[in-house]
mmCIF file of N, CA and C in Angstrom:
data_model
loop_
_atom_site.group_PDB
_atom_site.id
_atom_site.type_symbol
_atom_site.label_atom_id
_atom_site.label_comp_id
_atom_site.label_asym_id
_atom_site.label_seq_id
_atom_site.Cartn_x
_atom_site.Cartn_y
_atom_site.Cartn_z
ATOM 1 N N UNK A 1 27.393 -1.740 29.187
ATOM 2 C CA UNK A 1 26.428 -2.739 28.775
ATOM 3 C C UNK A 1 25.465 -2.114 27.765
ATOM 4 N N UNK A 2 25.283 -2.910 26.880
ATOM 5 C CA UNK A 2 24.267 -2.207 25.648
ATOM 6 C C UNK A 2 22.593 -2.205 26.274
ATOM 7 N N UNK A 3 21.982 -1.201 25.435
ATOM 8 C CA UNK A 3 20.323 -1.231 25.971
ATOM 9 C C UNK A 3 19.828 -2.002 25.190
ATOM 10 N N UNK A 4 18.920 -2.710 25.527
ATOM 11 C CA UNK A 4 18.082 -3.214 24.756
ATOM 12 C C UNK A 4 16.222 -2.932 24.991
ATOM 13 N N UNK A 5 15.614 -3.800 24.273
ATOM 14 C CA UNK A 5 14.170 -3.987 24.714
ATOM 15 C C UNK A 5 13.231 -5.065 25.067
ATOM 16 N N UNK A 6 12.355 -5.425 25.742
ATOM 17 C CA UNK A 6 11.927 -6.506 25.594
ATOM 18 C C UNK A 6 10.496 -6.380 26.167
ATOM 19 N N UNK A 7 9.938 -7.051 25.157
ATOM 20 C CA UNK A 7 8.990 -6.285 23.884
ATOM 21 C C UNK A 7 7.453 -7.916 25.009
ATOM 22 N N UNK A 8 6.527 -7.995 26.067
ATOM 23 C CA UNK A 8 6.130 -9.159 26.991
ATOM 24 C C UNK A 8 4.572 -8.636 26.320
ATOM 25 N N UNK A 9 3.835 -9.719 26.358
ATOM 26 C CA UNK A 9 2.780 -10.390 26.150
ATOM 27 C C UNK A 9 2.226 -10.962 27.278
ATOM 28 N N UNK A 10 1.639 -10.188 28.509
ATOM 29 C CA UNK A 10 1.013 -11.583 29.480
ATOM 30 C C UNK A 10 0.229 -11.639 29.363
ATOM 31 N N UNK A 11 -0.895 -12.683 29.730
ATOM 32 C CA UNK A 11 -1.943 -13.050 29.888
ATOM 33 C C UNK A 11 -2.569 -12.045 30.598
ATOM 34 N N UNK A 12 -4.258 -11.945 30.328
ATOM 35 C CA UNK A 12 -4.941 -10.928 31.482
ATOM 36 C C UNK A 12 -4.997 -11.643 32.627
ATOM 37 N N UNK A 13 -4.314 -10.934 34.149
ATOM 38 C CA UNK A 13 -4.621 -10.976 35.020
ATOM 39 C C UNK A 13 -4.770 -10.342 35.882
ATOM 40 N N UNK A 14 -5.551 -10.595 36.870
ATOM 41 C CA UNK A 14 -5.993 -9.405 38.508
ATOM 42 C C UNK A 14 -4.527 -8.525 38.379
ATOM 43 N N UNK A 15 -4.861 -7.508 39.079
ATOM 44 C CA UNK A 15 -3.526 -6.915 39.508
ATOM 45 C C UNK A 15 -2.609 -7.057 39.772
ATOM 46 N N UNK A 16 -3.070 -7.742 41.431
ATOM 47 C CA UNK A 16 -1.883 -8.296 42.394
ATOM 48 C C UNK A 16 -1.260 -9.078 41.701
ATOM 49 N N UNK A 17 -1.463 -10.145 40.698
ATOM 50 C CA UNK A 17 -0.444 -11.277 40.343
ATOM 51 C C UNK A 17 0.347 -10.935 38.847
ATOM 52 N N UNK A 18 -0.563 -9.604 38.346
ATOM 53 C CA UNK A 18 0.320 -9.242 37.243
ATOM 54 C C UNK A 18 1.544 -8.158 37.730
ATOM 55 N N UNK A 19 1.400 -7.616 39.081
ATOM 56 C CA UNK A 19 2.734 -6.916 39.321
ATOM 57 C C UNK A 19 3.897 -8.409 40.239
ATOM 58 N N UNK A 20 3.371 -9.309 40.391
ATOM 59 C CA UNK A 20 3.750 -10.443 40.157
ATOM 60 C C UNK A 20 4.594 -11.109 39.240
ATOM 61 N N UNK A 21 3.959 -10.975 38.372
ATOM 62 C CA UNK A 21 4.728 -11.054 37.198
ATOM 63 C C UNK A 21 5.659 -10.532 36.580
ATOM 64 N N UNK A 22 5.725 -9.269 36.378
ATOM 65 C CA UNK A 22 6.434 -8.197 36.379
ATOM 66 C C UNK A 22 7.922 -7.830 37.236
ATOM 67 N N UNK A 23 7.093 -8.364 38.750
ATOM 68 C CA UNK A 23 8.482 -8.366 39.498
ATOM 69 C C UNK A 23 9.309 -9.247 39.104
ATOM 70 N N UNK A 24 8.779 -10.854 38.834
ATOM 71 C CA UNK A 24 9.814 -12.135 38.610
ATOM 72 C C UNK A 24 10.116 -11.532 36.887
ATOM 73 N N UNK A 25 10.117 -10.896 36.159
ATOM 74 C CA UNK A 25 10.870 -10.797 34.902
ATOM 75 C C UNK A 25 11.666 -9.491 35.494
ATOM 76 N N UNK A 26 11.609 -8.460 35.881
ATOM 77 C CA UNK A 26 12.923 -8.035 36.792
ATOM 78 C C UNK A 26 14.308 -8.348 37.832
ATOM 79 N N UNK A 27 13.246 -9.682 38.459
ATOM 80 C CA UNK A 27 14.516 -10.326 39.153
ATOM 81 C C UNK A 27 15.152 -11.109 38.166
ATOM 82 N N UNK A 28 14.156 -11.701 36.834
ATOM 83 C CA UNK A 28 15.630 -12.798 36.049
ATOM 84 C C UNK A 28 16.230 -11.647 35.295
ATOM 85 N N UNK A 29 16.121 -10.930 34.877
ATOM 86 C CA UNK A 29 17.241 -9.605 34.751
ATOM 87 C C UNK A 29 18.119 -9.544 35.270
ATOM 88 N N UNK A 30 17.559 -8.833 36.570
ATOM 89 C CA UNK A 30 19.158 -8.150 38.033
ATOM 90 C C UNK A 30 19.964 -9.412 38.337
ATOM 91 N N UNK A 31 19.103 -11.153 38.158
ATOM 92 C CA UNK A 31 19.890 -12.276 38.458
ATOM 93 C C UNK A 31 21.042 -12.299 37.498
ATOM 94 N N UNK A 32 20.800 -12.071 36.402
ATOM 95 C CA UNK A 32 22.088 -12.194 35.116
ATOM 96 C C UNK A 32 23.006 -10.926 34.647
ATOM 97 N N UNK A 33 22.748 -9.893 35.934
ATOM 98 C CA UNK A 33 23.821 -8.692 36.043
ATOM 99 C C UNK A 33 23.148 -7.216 35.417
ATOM 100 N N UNK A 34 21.885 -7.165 34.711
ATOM 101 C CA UNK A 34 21.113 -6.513 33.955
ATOM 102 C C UNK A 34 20.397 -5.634 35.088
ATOM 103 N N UNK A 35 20.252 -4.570 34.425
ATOM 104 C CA UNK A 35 19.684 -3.211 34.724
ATOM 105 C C UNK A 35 18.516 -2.977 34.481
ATOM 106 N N UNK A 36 17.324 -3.096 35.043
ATOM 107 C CA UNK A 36 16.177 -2.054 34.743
ATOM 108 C C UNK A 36 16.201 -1.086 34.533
ATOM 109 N N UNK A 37 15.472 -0.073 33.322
ATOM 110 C CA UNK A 37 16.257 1.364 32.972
ATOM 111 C C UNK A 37 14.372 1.563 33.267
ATOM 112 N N UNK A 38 13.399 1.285 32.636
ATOM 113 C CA UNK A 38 11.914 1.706 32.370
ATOM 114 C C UNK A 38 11.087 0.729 31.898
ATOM 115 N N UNK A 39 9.691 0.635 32.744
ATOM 116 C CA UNK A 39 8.718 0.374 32.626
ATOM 117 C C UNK A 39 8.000 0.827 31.496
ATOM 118 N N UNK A 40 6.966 0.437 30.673
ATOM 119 C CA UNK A 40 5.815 0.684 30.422
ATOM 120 C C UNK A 40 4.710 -0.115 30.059
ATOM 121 N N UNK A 41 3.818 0.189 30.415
ATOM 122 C CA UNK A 41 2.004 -0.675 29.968
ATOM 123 C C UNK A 41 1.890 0.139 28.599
ATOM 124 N N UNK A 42 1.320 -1.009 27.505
ATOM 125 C CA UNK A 42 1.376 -0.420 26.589
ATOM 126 C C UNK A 42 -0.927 -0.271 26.425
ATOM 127 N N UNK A 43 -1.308 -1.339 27.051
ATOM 128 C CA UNK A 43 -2.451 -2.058 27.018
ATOM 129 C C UNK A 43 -2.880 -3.140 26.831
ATOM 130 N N UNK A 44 -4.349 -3.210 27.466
ATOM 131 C CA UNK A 44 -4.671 -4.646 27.423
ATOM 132 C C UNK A 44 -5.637 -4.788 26.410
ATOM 133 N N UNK A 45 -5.432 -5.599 25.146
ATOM 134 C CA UNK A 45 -6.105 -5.200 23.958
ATOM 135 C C UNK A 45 -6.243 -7.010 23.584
ATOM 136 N N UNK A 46 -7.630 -6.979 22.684
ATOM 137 C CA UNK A 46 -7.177 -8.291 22.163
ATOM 138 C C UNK A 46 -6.141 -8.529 21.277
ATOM 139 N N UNK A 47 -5.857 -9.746 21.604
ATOM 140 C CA UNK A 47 -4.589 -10.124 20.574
ATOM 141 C C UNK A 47 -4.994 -9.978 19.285
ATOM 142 N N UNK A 48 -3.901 -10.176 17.851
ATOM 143 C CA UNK A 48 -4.258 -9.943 17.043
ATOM 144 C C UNK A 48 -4.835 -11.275 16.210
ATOM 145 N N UNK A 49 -4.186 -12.239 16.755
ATOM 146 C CA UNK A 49 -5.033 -13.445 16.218
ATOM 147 C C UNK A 49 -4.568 -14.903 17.799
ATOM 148 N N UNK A 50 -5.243 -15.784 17.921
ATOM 149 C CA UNK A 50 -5.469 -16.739 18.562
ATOM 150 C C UNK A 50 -3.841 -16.919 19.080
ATOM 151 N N UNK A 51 -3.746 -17.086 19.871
ATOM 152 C CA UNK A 51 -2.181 -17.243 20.379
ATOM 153 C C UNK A 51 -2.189 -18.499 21.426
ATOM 154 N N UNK A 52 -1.456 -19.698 21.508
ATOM 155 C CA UNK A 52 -1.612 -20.372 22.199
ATOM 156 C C UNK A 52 0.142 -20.750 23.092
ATOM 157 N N UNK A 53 -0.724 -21.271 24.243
ATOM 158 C CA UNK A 53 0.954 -21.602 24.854
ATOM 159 C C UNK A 53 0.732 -22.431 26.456
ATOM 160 N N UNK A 54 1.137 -23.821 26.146
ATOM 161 C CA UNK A 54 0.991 -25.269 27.412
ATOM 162 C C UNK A 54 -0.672 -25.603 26.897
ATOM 163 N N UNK A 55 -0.986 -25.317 25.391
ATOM 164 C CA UNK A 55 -2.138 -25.764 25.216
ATOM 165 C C UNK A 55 -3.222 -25.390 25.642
ATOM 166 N N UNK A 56 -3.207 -23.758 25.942
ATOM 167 C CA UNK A 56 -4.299 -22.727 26.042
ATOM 168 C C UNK A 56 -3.983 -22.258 25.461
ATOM 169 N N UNK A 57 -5.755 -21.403 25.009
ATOM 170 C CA UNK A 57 -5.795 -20.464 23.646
ATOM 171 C C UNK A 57 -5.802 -18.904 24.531
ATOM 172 N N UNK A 58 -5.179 -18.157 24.063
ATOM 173 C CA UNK A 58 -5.308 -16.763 24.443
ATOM 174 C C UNK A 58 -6.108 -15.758 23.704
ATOM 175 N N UNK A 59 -6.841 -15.098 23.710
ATOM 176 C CA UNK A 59 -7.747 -13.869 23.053
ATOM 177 C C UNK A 59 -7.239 -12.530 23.672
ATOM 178 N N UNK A 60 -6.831 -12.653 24.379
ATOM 179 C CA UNK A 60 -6.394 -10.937 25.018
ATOM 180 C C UNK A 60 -5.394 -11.275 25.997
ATOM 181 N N UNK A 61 -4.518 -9.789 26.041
ATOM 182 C CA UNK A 61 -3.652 -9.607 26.386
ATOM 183 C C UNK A 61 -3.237 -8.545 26.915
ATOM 184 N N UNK A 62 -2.091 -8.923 28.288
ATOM 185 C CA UNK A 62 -1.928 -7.145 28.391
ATOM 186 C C UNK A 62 -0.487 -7.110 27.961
ATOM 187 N N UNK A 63 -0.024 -5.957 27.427
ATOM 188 C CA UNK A 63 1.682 -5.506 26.353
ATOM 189 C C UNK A 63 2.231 -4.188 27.172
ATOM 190 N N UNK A 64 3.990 -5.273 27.160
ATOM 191 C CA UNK A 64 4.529 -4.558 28.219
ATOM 192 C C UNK A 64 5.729 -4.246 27.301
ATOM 193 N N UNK A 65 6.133 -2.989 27.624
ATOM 194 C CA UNK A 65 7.669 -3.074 27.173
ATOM 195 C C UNK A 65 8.550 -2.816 27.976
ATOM 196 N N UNK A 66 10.052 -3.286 28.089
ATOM 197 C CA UNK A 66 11.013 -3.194 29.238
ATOM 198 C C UNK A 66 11.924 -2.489 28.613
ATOM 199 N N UNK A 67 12.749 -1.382 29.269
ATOM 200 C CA UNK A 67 14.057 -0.956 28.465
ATOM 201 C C UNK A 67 14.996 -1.771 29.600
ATOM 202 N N UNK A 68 15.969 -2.015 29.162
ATOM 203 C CA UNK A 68 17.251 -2.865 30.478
ATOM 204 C C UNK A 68 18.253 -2.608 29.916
ATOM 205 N N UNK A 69 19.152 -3.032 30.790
ATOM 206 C CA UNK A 69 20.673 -3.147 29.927
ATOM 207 C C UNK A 69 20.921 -4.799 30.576
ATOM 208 N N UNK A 70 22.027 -5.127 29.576
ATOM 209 C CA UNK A 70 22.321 -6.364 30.162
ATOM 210 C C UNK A 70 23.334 -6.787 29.106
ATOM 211 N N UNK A 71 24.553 -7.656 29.699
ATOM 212 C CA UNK A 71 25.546 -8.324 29.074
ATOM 213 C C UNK A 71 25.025 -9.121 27.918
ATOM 214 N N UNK A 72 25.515 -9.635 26.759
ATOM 215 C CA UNK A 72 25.250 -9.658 25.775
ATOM 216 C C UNK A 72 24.819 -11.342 25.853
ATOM 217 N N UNK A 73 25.894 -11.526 26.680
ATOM 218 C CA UNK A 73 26.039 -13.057 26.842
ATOM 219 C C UNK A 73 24.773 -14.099 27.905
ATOM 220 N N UNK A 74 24.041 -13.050 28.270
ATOM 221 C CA UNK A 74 23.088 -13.767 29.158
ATOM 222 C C UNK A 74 21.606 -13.396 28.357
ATOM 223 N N UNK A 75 21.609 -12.740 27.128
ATOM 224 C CA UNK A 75 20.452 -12.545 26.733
ATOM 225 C C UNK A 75 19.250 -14.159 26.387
ATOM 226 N N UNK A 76 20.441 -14.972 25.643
ATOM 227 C CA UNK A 76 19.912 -16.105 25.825
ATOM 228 C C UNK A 76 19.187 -16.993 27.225
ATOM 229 N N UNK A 77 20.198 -16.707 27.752
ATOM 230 C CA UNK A 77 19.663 -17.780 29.203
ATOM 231 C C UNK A 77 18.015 -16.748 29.969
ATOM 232 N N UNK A 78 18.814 -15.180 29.422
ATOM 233 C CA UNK A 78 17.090 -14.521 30.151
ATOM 234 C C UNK A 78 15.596 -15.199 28.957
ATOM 235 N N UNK A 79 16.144 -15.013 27.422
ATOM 236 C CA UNK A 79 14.787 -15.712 26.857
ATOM 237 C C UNK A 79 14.363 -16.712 26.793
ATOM 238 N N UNK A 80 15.114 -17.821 27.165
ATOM 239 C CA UNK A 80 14.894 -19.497 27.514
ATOM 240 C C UNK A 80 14.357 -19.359 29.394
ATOM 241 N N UNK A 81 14.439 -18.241 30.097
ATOM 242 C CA UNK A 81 13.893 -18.308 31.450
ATOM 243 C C UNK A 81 12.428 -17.383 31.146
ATOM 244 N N UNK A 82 12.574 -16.359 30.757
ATOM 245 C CA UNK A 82 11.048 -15.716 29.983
ATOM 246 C C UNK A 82 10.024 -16.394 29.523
ATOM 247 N N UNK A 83 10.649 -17.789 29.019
ATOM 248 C CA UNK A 83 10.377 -18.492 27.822
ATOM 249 C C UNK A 83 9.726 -19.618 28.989
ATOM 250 N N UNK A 84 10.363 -19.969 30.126
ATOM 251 C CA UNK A 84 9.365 -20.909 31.271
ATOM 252 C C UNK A 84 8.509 -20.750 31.330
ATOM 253 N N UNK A 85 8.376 -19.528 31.667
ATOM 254 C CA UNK A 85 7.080 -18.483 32.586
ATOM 255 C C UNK A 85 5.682 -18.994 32.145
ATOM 256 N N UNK A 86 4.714 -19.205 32.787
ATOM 257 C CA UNK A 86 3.449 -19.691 32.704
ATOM 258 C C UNK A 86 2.929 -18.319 31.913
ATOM 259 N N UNK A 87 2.901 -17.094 32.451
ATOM 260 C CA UNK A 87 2.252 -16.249 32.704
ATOM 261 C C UNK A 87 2.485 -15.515 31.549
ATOM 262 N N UNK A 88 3.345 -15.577 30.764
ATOM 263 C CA UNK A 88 4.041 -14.581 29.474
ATOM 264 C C UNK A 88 3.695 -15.203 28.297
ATOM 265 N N UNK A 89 2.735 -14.881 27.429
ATOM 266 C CA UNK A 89 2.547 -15.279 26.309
ATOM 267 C C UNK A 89 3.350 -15.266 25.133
ATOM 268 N N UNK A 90 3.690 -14.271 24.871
ATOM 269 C CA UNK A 90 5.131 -13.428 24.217
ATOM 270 C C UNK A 90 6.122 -12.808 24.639
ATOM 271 N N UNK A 91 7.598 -12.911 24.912
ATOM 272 C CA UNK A 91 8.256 -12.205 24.390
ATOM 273 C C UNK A 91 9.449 -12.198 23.430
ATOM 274 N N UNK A 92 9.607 -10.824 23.547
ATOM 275 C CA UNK A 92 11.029 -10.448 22.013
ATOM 276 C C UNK A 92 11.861 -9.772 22.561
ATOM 277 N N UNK A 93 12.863 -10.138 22.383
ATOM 278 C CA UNK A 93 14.245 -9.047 23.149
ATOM 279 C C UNK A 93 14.691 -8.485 21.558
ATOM 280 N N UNK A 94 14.923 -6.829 21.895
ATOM 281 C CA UNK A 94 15.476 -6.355 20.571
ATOM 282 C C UNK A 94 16.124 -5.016 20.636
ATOM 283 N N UNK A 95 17.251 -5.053 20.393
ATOM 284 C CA UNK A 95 18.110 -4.392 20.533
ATOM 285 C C UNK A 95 17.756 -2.646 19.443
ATOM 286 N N UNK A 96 17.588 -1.691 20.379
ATOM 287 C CA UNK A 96 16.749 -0.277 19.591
ATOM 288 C C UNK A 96 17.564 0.013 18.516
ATOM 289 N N UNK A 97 16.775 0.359 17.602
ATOM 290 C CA UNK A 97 17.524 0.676 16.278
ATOM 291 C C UNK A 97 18.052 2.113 16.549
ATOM 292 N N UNK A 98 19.461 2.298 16.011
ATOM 293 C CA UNK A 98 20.212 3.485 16.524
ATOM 294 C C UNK A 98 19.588 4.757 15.131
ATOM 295 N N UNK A 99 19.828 5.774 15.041
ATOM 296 C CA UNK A 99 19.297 6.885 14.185
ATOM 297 C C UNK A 99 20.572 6.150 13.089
ATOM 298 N N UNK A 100 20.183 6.307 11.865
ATOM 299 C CA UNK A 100 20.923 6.240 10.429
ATOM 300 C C UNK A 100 21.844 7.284 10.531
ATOM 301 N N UNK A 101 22.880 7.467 10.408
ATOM 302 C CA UNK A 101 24.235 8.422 10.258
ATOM 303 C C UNK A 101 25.089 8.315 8.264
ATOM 304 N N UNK A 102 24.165 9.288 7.532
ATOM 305 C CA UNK A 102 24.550 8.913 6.318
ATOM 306 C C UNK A 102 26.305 9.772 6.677
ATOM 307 N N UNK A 103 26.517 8.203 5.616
ATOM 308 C CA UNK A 103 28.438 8.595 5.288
ATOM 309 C C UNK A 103 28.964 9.673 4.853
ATOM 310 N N UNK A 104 28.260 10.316 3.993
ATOM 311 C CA UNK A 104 28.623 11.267 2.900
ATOM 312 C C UNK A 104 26.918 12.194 3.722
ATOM 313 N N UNK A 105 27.899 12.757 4.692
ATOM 314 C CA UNK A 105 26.682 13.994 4.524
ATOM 315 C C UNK A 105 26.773 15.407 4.267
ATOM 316 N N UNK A 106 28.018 15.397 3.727
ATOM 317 C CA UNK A 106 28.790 16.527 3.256
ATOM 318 C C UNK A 106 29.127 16.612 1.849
ATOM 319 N N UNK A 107 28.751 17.345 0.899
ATOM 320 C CA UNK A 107 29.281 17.002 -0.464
ATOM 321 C C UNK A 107 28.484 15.780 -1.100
ATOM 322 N N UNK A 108 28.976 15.806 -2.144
ATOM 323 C CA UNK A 108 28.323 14.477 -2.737
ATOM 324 C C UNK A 108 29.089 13.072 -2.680
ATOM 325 N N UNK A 109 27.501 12.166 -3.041
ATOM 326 C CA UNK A 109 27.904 10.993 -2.268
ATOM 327 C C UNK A 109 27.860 9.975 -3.475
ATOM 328 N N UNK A 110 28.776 9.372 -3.249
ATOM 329 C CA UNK A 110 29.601 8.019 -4.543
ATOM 330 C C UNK A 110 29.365 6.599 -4.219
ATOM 331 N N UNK A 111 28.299 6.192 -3.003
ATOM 332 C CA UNK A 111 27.809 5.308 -2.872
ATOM 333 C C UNK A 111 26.955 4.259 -3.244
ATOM 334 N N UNK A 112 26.573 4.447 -4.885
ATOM 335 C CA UNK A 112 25.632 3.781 -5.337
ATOM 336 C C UNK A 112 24.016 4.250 -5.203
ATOM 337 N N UNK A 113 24.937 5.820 -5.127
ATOM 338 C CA UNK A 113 22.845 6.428 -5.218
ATOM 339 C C UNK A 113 23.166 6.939 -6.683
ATOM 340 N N UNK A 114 22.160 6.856 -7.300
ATOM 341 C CA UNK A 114 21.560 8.206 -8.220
ATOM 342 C C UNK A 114 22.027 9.390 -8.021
ATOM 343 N N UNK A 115 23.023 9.864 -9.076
ATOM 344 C CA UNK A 115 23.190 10.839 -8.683
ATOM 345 C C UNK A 115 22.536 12.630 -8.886
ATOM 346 N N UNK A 116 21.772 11.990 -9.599
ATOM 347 C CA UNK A 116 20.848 12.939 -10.305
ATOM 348 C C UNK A 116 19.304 13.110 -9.430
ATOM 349 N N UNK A 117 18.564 13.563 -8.972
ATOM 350 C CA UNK A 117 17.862 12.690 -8.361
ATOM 351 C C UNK A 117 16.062 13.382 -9.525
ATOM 352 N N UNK A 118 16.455 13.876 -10.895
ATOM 353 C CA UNK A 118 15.684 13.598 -11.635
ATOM 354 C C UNK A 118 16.088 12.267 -12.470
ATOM 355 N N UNK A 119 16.542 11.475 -12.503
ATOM 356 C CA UNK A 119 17.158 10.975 -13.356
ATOM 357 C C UNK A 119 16.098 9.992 -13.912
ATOM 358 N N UNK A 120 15.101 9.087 -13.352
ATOM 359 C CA UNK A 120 14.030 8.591 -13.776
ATOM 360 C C UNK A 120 13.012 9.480 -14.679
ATOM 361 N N UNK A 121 12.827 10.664 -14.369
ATOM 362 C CA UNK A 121 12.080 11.632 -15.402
ATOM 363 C C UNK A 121 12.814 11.982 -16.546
ATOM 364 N N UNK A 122 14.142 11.960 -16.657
ATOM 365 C CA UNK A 122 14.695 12.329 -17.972
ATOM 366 C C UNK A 122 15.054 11.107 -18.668
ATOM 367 N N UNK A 123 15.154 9.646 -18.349
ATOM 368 C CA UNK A 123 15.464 8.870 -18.519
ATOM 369 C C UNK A 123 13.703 8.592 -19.459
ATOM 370 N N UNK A 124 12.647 8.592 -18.574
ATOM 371 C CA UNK A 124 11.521 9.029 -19.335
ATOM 372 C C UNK A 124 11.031 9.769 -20.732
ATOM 373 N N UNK A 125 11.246 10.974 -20.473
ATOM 374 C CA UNK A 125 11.526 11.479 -21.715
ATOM 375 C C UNK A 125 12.303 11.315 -22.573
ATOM 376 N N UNK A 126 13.483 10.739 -22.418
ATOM 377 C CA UNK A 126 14.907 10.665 -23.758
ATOM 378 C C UNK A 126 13.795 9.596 -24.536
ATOM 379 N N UNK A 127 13.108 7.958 -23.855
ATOM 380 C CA UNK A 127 12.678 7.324 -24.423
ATOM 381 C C UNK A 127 11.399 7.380 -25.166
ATOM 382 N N UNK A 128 10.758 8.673 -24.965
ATOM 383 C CA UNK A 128 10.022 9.330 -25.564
ATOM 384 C C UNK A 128 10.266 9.684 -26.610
ATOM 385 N N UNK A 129 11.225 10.304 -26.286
ATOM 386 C CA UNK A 129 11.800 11.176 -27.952
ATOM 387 C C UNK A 129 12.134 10.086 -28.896
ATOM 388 N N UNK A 130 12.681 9.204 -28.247
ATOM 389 C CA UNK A 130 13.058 7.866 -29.489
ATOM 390 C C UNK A 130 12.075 7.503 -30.389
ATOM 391 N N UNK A 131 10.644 7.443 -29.933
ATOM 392 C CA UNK A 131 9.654 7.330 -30.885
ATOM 393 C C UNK A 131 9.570 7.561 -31.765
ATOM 394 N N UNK A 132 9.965 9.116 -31.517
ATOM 395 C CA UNK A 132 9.289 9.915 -32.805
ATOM 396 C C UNK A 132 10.307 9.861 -33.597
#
């Protein structure tokens, strides 16, 4: 199963009902075959601008991120159930960007780079010289 992320926005609340919260976005996870891999609190900060949702305005927030795994095919049905939740202002499911693996990392590369990598500075000067 691939990892992903998912990236929660809740509302500020007491403790008790924000590990509340927390638990019911773990169970619609483990319900659709998905793995909890890690927790984290990122903070409770104001938002960055007015956020609204069932026609309340939000000013602050606390930001969570989830690592999980989960079948590809239930990602939808988890963000349309995320997406119920009273309590979740935001979220984003997003799949971690893997490290860049250039093609040509051996020898030189015929991909549509520059192969020169002065080539803007001499390209500079040649049109210099044309002046004169």
């Amino acid at each position: 199963m691939p990892v992903y992320e998912l990236s929660l926005i809740v509302r500020c609340l007491e403790r008790p009902q924000l590990h509340q919260v927390l638990r019911r976005t773990a169970e619609h996870i483990m319900k659709r075959g998905g793995i909890v891999q890690s927790w984290e609190k990122y903070a409770k900060t104001n938002l960055p601008y007015k956020m609204r949702k069932n026609d309340v305005a939000y000013l602050q927030g606390n930001y969570f991120f989830v690592k999980f795994s989960s079948p590809i095919t239930e990602l939808v049905d988890l963000n349309e159930e995320l997406g119920r939740d009273v309590d979740i202002i935001r979220r984003h499911i997003v799949a971690p960007d893997e490290p860049f693996d250039r093609p040509c990392k051996y020898g030189p590369c015929v991909w549509g780079e520059i192969p020169n990598p002065n080539y803007e500075k001499m390209i500079g000067k040649l049109r210099s010289f044309r002046k004169y």
